[in-house]
CSV table of C-alpha atoms in Angstrom, one decimal:
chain,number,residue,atom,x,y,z
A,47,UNK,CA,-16.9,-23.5,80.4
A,48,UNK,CA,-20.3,-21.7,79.7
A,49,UNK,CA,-22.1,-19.3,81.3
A,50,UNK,CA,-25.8,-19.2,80.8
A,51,UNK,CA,-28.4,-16.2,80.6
A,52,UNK,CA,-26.5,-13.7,78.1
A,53,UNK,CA,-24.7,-16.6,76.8
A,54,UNK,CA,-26.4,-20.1,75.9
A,55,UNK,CA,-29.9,-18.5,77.0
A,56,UNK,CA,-31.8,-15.5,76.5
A,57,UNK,CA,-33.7,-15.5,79.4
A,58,UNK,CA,-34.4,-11.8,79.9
A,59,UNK,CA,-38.2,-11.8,79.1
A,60,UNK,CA,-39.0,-14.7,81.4
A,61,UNK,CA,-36.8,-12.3,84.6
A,62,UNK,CA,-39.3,-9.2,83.4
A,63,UNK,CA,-42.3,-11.1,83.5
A,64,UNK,CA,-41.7,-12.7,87.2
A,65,UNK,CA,-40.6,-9.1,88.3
A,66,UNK,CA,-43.2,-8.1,86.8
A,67,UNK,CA,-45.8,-10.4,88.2
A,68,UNK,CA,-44.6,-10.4,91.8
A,69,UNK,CA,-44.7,-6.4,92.0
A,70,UNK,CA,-48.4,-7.0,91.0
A,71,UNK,CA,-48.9,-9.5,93.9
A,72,UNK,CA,-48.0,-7.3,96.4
A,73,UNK,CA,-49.5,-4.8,95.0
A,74,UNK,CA,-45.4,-2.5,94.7
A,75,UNK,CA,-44.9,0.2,91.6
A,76,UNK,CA,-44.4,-1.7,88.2
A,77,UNK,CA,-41.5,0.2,86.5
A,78,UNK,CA,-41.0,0.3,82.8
A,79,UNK,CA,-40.5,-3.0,81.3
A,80,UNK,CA,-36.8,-1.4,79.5
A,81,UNK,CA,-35.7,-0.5,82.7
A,82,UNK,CA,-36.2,-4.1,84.4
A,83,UNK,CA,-34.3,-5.4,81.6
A,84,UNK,CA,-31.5,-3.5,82.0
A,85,UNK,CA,-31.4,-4.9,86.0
A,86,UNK,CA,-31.0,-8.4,84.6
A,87,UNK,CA,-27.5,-10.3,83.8
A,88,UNK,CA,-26.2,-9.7,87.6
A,89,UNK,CA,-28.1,-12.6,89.2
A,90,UNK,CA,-31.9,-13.0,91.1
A,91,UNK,CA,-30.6,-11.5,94.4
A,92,UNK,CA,-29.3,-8.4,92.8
A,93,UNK,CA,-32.0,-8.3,90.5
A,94,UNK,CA,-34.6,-8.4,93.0
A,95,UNK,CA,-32.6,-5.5,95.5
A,96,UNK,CA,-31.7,-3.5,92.3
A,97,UNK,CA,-35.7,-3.5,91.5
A,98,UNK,CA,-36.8,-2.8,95.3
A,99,UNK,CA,-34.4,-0.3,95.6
A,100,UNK,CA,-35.3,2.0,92.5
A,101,UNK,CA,-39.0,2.0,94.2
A,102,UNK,CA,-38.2,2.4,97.6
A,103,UNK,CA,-39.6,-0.7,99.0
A,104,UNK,CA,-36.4,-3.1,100.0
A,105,UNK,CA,-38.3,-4.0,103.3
A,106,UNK,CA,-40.5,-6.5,100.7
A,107,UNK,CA,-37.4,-8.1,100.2
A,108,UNK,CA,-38.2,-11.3,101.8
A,109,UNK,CA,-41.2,-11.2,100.7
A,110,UNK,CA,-40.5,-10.8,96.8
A,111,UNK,CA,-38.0,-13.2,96.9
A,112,UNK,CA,-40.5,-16.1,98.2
A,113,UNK,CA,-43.0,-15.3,95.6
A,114,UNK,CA,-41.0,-14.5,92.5
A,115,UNK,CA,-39.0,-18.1,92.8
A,116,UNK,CA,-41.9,-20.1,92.9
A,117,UNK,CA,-43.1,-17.8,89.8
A,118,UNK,CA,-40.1,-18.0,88.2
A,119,UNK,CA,-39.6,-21.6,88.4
A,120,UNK,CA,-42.6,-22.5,86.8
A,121,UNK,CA,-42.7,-20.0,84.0
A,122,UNK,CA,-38.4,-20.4,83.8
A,123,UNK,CA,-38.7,-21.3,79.7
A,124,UNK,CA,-42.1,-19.5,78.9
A,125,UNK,CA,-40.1,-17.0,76.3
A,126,UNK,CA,-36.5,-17.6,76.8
A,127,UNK,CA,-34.4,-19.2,74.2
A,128,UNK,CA,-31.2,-20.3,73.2
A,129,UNK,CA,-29.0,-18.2,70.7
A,130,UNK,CA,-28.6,-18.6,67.2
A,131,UNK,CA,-26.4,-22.1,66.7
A,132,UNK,CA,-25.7,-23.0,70.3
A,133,UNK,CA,-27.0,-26.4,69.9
A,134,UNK,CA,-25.1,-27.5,66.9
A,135,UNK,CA,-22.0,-25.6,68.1
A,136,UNK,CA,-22.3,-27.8,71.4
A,137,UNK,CA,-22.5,-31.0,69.6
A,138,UNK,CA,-19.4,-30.2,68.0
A,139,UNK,CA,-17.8,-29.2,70.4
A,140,UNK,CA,-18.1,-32.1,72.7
A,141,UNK,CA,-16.4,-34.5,70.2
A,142,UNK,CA,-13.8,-32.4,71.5
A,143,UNK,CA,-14.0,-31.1,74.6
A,144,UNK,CA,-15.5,-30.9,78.0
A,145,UNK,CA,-18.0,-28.8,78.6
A,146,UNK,CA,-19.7,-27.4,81.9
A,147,UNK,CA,-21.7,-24.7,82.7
A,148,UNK,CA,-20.7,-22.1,85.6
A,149,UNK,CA,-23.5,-20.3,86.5
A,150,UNK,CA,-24.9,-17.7,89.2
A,151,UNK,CA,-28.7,-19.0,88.3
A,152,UNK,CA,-29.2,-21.1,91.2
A,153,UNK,CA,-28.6,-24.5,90.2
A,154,UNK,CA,-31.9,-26.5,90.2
A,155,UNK,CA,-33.1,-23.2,88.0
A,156,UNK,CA,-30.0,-23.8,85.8
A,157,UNK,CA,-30.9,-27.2,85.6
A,158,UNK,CA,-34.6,-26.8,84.6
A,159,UNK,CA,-33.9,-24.4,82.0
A,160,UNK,CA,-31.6,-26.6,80.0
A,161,UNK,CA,-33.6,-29.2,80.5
A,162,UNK,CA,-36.5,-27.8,79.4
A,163,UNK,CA,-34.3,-26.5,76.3
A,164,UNK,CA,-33.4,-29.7,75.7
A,165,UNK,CA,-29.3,-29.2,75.9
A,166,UNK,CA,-29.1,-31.2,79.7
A,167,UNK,CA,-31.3,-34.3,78.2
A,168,UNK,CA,-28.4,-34.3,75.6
A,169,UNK,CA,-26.1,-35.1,77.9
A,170,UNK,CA,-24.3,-32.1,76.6
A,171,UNK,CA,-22.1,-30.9,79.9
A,172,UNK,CA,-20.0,-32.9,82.4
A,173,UNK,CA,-21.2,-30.4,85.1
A,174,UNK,CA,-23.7,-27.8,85.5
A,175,UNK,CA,-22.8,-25.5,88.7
A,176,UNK,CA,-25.0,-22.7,90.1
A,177,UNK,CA,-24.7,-19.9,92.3
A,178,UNK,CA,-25.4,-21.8,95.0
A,179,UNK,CA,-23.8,-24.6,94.2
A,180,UNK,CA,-20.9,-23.2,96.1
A,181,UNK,CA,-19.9,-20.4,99.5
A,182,UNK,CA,-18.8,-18.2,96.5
A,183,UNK,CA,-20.2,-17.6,93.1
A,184,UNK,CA,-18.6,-15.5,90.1
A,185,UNK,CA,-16.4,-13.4,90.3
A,186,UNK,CA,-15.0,-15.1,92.6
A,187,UNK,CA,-13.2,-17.9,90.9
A,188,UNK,CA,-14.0,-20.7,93.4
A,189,UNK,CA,-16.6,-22.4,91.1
A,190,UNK,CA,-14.2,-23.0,88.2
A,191,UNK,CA,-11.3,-24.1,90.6
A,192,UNK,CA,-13.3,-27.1,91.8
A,193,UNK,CA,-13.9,-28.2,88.5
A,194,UNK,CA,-10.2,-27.3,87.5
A,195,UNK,CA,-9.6,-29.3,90.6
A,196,UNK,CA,-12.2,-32.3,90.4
A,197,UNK,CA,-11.6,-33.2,86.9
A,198,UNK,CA,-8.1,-32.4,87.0
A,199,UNK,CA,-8.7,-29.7,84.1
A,200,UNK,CA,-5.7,-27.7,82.5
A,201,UNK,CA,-6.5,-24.1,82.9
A,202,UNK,CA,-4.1,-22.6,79.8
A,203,UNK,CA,-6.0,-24.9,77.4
A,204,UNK,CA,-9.2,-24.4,78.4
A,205,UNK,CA,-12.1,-21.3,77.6
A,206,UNK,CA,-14.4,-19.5,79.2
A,207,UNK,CA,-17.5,-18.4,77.4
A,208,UNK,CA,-19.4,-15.2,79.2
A,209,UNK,CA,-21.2,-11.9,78.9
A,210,UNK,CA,-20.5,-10.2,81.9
A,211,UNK,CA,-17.3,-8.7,84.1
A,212,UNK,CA,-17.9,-11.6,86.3
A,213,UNK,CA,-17.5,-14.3,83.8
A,214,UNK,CA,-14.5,-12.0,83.0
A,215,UNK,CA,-12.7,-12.1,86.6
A,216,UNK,CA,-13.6,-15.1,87.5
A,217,UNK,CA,-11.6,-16.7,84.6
A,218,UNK,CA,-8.9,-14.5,84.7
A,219,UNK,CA,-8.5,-15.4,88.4
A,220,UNK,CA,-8.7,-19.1,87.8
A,221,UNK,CA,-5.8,-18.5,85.0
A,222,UNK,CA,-8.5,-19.5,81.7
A,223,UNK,CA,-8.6,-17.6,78.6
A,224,UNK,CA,-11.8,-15.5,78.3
A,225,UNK,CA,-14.2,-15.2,75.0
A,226,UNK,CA,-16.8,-12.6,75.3
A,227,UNK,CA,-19.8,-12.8,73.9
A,228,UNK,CA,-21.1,-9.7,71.9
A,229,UNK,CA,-24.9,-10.7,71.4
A,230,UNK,CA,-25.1,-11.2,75.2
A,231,UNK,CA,-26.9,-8.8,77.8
A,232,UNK,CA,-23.6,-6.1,78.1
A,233,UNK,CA,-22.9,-4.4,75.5
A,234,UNK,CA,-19.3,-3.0,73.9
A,235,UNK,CA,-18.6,-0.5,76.8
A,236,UNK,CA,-18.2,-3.5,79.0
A,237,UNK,CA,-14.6,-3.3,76.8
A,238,UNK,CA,-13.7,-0.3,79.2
A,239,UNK,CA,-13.4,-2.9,82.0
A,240,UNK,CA,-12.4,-5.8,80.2
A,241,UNK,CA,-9.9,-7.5,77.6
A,242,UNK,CA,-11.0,-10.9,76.6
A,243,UNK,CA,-8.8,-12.9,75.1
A,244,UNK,CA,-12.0,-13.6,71.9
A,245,UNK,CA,-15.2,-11.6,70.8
A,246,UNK,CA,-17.5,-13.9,69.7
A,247,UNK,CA,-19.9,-11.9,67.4
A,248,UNK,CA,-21.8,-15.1,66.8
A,249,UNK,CA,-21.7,-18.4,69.1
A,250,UNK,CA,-20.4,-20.8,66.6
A,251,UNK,CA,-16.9,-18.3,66.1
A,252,UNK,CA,-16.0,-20.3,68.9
A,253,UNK,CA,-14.9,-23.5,66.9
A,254,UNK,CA,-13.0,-21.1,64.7
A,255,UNK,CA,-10.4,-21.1,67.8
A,256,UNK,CA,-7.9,-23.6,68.7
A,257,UNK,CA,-7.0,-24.5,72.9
């Protein structure tokens, strides 16, 4: 199991520039483009509050939200990318394996992105969940227990591939191992709060592991 911006995808420039280009609409304060990157990896919602709140504006709320999903939809795969050998480290993998990706990214926006990547064309994942694709989205572990549920999964021999303490959590909670990701959006003092079970320095160091 996958997660996807800091992980498969980096999607980080594509976030900035709908931030970016909502603020504008309504006319709000456009705050330094380093800064608005550093908001990203916690989902939209937080995203969004984390940027209104740091100008003092949370009462556009509604507002930005409306406007920067339809921006963001239709600019989702303008700049963002998938990391070095995630493709070809896919394709091995599912002679193998099952894979699915467990996403906050709302799930049509998941959906478009790999499409438009061309990893969901290649029939690469059993399942692609969102953050809405459920009441309860990372950390809380109730994505990855449907799946461990619906296709009858075996939690100790399965791996969950993440950035984030939520990936982190939410894994630990549903009883998988957890690889973390260095080249994702957190960086090594993300190890105060965490112990994977792998570091990935590079995506393909996966198949270098046995389940």
């Amino acid at each position: 199991m996958f997660d996807l911006d800091g992980t498969l995808v980096d999607s980080k420039k594509d976030l900035e520039k709908a931030v970016v280009s909502t603020a504008l609409k309504l006319k709000l304060e456009i705050l330094d483009k380093e800064y608005i990157l550093s908001l990203v990896g916690n989902g939209i919602y937080r995203l969004i509050n984390d940027y209104l709140v740091s100008i003092n504006a949370t009462d556009y709320y509604e507002q930005f939200l409306k406007i920067f999903l339809s921006y963001y939809y239709e600019h989702i795969c303008d700049n963002s990318y998938l990391y070095n050998n995630v493709k070809p480290t896919l394709q091995l993998l599912t002679k193998q394996y099952k894979l699915f990706v467990v996403s906050n990214k709302l799930e049509k926006f998941s959906k478009k992105l790999l499409n438009e990547l061309e990893i969901e064309k290649e029939n690469f994942f059993e399942e692609i969940i969102g953050g809405d694709s459920f009441e309860n989205k990372k950390p809380d572990p109730q994505p990855i227990l449907n799946l461990i549920k619906k296709y009858k999964i075996n939690p100790h021999s399965s791996l969950f591939v993440g950035d984030s303490e939520n990936d982190y959590f939410a894994a630990r909670a549903s009883n998988l191992k957890m690889g973390w990701v260095s080249f994702g959006y957190k960086n090594e003092s993300i190890l105060k709060k965490i112990t994977p079970d792998f570091i990935f320095d590079k995506f393909e160091y996966i198949l270098n592991i046995t389940l």
